[in-house]
Amino acid sequence: MKTIIPQFASMVVAVLVSSCGSQMTNPASAASSADTPLAATIYTKVNEHRSSVGAKALGRHPGLDRLAREHSEYMRQNRGKFRLGDSADISHVGFEERTLAAQRLMGMQNVAENIGTCGGRYSNPAATLIQAWQKSSGHAKNMRGNWELTGVGVVVDADGAVFATQIFASKNHSHMTTVDRMRQF
């Protein structure tokens, strides 16, 4: 779980919780591809979880979906090269860039993400990932947080390993965006 929340125009507070849990497994498709039905299932199940804890449903944002899918593909291509908790297959590498893209290009204010992987033996990867996120305090906090929008990206490798990224965000409702503020100087 990683979160960046702007506190002032020039200050950003970053929180990284690297307790993404141990690697989980799941049988998935044989080819590497964006798995839209699986991403949709994660989206639906997270909203069901939010509803069960009294949080509002998240809207789906295509730009955040793209950022999440690109990061999942990056993790797939670089699996085994990371060290985050017990997993060598997942990483928040590039989170700051995804946050800046969401803020500058999509008008988002606050941004957080959950990442996960599972490969081989679970029949329901969406449920497996969400259960793992619910058991992690940081990930669970993201899932029930005061967000408005989300993007989900899932990539399935040839061996069935699933790489998932979910980005949470809130629109910047300020009358001036960060870019507008910076242009004043």
Coordinates of C-alpha atoms in Angstrom, one line a residue:
M1 CA 0.0 0.0 0.0
K2 CA 1.4 3.4 -0.9
T3 CA -0.3 6.7 -0.4
I4 CA 0.5 10.3 -1.3
I5 CA -1.7 13.1 0.0
P6 CA -0.8 16.7 -0.7
Q7 CA -1.0 18.8 2.5
F8 CA 0.0 22.2 1.0
A9 CA 0.7 23.4 -2.6
S10 CA 4.4 22.5 -2.2
M11 CA 4.4 19.7 0.4
V12 CA 3.7 16.1 -0.2
V13 CA 3.5 13.5 2.5
A14 CA 4.3 9.9 1.4
V15 CA 3.4 6.8 3.4
L16 CA 4.8 3.4 2.3
V17 CA 3.7 0.2 3.9
S18 CA 5.6 -2.7 2.5
S19 CA 3.5 -5.4 4.1
C20 CA 2.0 -6.6 0.9
G21 CA 2.0 -10.2 2.2
S22 CA 3.4 -13.3 0.9
Q23 CA 3.0 -14.5 -2.6
M24 CA -0.4 -16.0 -3.4
T25 CA -1.2 -18.2 -6.2
N26 CA -4.0 -18.7 -8.8
P27 CA -4.6 -20.5 -12.1
A28 CA -5.2 -18.0 -14.9
S29 CA -5.0 -17.8 -18.6
A30 CA -2.0 -19.1 -20.5
A31 CA -1.1 -15.9 -22.3
S32 CA 0.1 -12.6 -21.0
S33 CA -2.7 -10.1 -21.4
A34 CA -4.8 -7.5 -19.8
D35 CA -7.5 -9.5 -18.1
T36 CA -10.5 -7.1 -18.2
P37 CA -13.0 -9.5 -16.6
L38 CA -10.7 -10.1 -13.7
A39 CA -10.1 -6.3 -13.3
A40 CA -13.9 -5.8 -13.3
T41 CA -14.3 -8.5 -10.7
I42 CA -11.7 -6.8 -8.4
Y43 CA -13.5 -3.5 -8.9
T44 CA -16.9 -5.0 -8.1
K45 CA -15.6 -6.9 -5.0
V46 CA -13.8 -3.8 -3.6
N47 CA -17.0 -1.8 -4.0
E48 CA -18.9 -4.7 -2.2
H49 CA -16.4 -4.5 0.6
R50 CA -16.7 -0.7 0.8
S51 CA -20.5 -1.1 1.0
S52 CA -20.1 -3.6 3.9
V53 CA -18.1 -1.0 5.9
G54 CA -20.4 1.9 5.0
A55 CA -18.2 3.5 2.4
K56 CA -19.5 4.9 -0.9
A57 CA -18.9 3.0 -4.1
L58 CA -16.0 4.1 -6.3
G59 CA -16.4 5.2 -9.8
R60 CA -14.1 3.6 -12.4
H61 CA -11.7 6.0 -14.2
P62 CA -10.2 5.0 -17.6
G63 CA -7.0 7.0 -17.0
L64 CA -6.4 5.4 -13.6
D65 CA -7.2 2.0 -15.2
R66 CA -4.4 2.6 -17.8
L67 CA -1.9 3.6 -15.1
A68 CA -2.8 0.5 -13.1
R69 CA -2.6 -1.8 -16.1
E70 CA 0.8 -0.4 -17.1
H71 CA 2.2 -0.9 -13.6
S72 CA 0.9 -4.5 -13.5
E73 CA 2.6 -5.1 -16.8
Y74 CA 5.8 -3.6 -15.5
M75 CA 5.7 -6.0 -12.5
R76 CA 5.0 -8.9 -14.8
Q77 CA 8.0 -8.0 -17.0
N78 CA 10.3 -7.5 -14.0
R79 CA 9.1 -10.3 -11.7
G80 CA 11.8 -11.7 -9.4
K81 CA 13.7 -8.5 -9.4
F82 CA 12.0 -6.8 -6.5
R83 CA 12.1 -7.2 -2.7
L84 CA 8.9 -6.0 -1.0
G85 CA 8.0 -7.9 2.1
D86 CA 8.0 -11.6 1.2
S87 CA 7.5 -11.1 -2.5
A88 CA 10.1 -10.7 -5.2
D89 CA 7.4 -10.1 -7.8
I90 CA 5.7 -6.9 -6.7
S91 CA 6.8 -3.3 -6.2
H92 CA 5.6 0.2 -5.9
V93 CA 8.4 1.4 -8.2
G94 CA 7.1 4.4 -10.1
F95 CA 4.3 5.3 -7.7
E96 CA 5.4 8.9 -7.5
E97 CA 5.2 9.2 -11.3
R98 CA 1.8 7.5 -11.4
T99 CA 0.7 10.0 -8.7
L100 CA 2.0 13.0 -10.6
A101 CA 0.3 11.8 -13.8
A102 CA -3.0 11.3 -12.0
Q103 CA -2.7 14.8 -10.4
R104 CA -1.4 16.7 -13.4
L105 CA -3.2 15.0 -16.3
M106 CA -6.4 13.7 -14.6
G107 CA -7.0 16.4 -12.0
M108 CA -6.7 14.1 -9.0
Q109 CA -5.8 15.3 -5.6
N110 CA -5.1 12.3 -3.3
V111 CA -3.8 9.0 -4.6
A112 CA -3.0 5.6 -3.1
E113 CA -2.5 2.1 -4.6
N114 CA -2.7 -1.5 -3.7
I115 CA -0.6 -4.1 -5.5
G116 CA -0.7 -7.9 -5.4
T117 CA 0.2 -11.1 -7.1
C118 CA -1.0 -14.6 -7.1
G119 CA -0.1 -17.5 -9.2
G120 CA -1.1 -21.1 -9.7
R121 CA -3.4 -22.8 -7.2
Y122 CA -6.3 -20.5 -6.3
S123 CA -9.4 -20.7 -8.4
N124 CA -10.6 -17.2 -7.6
P125 CA -7.7 -14.7 -7.9
A126 CA -9.9 -11.6 -7.3
A127 CA -11.2 -13.0 -4.0
T128 CA -7.6 -14.1 -3.0
L129 CA -6.2 -10.7 -3.7
I130 CA -9.0 -8.8 -1.9
Q131 CA -8.8 -11.2 1.1
A132 CA -5.0 -10.5 1.3
W133 CA -5.6 -6.8 1.1
Q134 CA -8.2 -7.0 3.9
K135 CA -5.7 -8.7 6.2
S136 CA -3.2 -5.9 5.7
S137 CA -4.0 -2.7 7.7
G138 CA -2.6 -0.4 5.1
H139 CA -4.3 -2.1 2.1
A140 CA -7.6 -2.3 4.0
K141 CA -7.4 1.4 4.8
N142 CA -7.0 2.1 1.1
M143 CA -10.0 -0.1 0.2
R144 CA -12.3 1.7 2.7
G145 CA -10.8 5.2 2.4
N146 CA -12.6 8.4 1.4
W147 CA -11.9 8.0 -2.3
E148 CA -14.1 8.9 -5.3
L149 CA -12.5 7.0 -8.2
T150 CA -10.4 4.0 -8.9
G151 CA -8.5 2.2 -11.6
V152 CA -7.8 -1.5 -11.7
G153 CA -5.2 -3.1 -13.9
V154 CA -4.6 -6.8 -14.1
V155 CA -2.1 -8.7 -16.2
V156 CA -1.8 -12.5 -16.4
D157 CA 1.5 -14.1 -17.3
A158 CA 1.9 -17.2 -19.4
D159 CA 2.4 -19.4 -16.3
G160 CA -0.9 -18.1 -14.8
A161 CA 0.7 -15.6 -12.4
V162 CA -1.7 -12.7 -11.8
F163 CA -0.3 -9.1 -11.3
A164 CA -2.9 -6.6 -10.0
T165 CA -2.7 -2.9 -9.3
Q166 CA -5.6 -0.8 -7.9
I167 CA -5.2 2.9 -7.8
F168 CA -7.5 5.0 -5.5
A169 CA -8.0 8.7 -6.1
S170 CA -10.1 11.7 -5.3
K171 CA -10.8 14.5 -7.7
N172 CA -9.2 17.9 -7.0
H173 CA -12.3 20.1 -6.3
S174 CA -10.2 23.2 -5.7
H175 CA -10.9 26.1 -8.0
M176 CA -7.2 26.1 -8.8
T177 CA -5.3 23.0 -9.7
T178 CA -1.7 22.5 -8.7
V179 CA -0.6 23.5 -12.1
D180 CA -2.6 26.8 -11.9
R181 CA -1.0 27.4 -8.5
M182 CA 2.5 26.9 -9.8
R183 CA 1.9 29.2 -12.7
Q184 CA 1.3 32.1 -10.3
F185 CA 5.0 32.1 -9.3

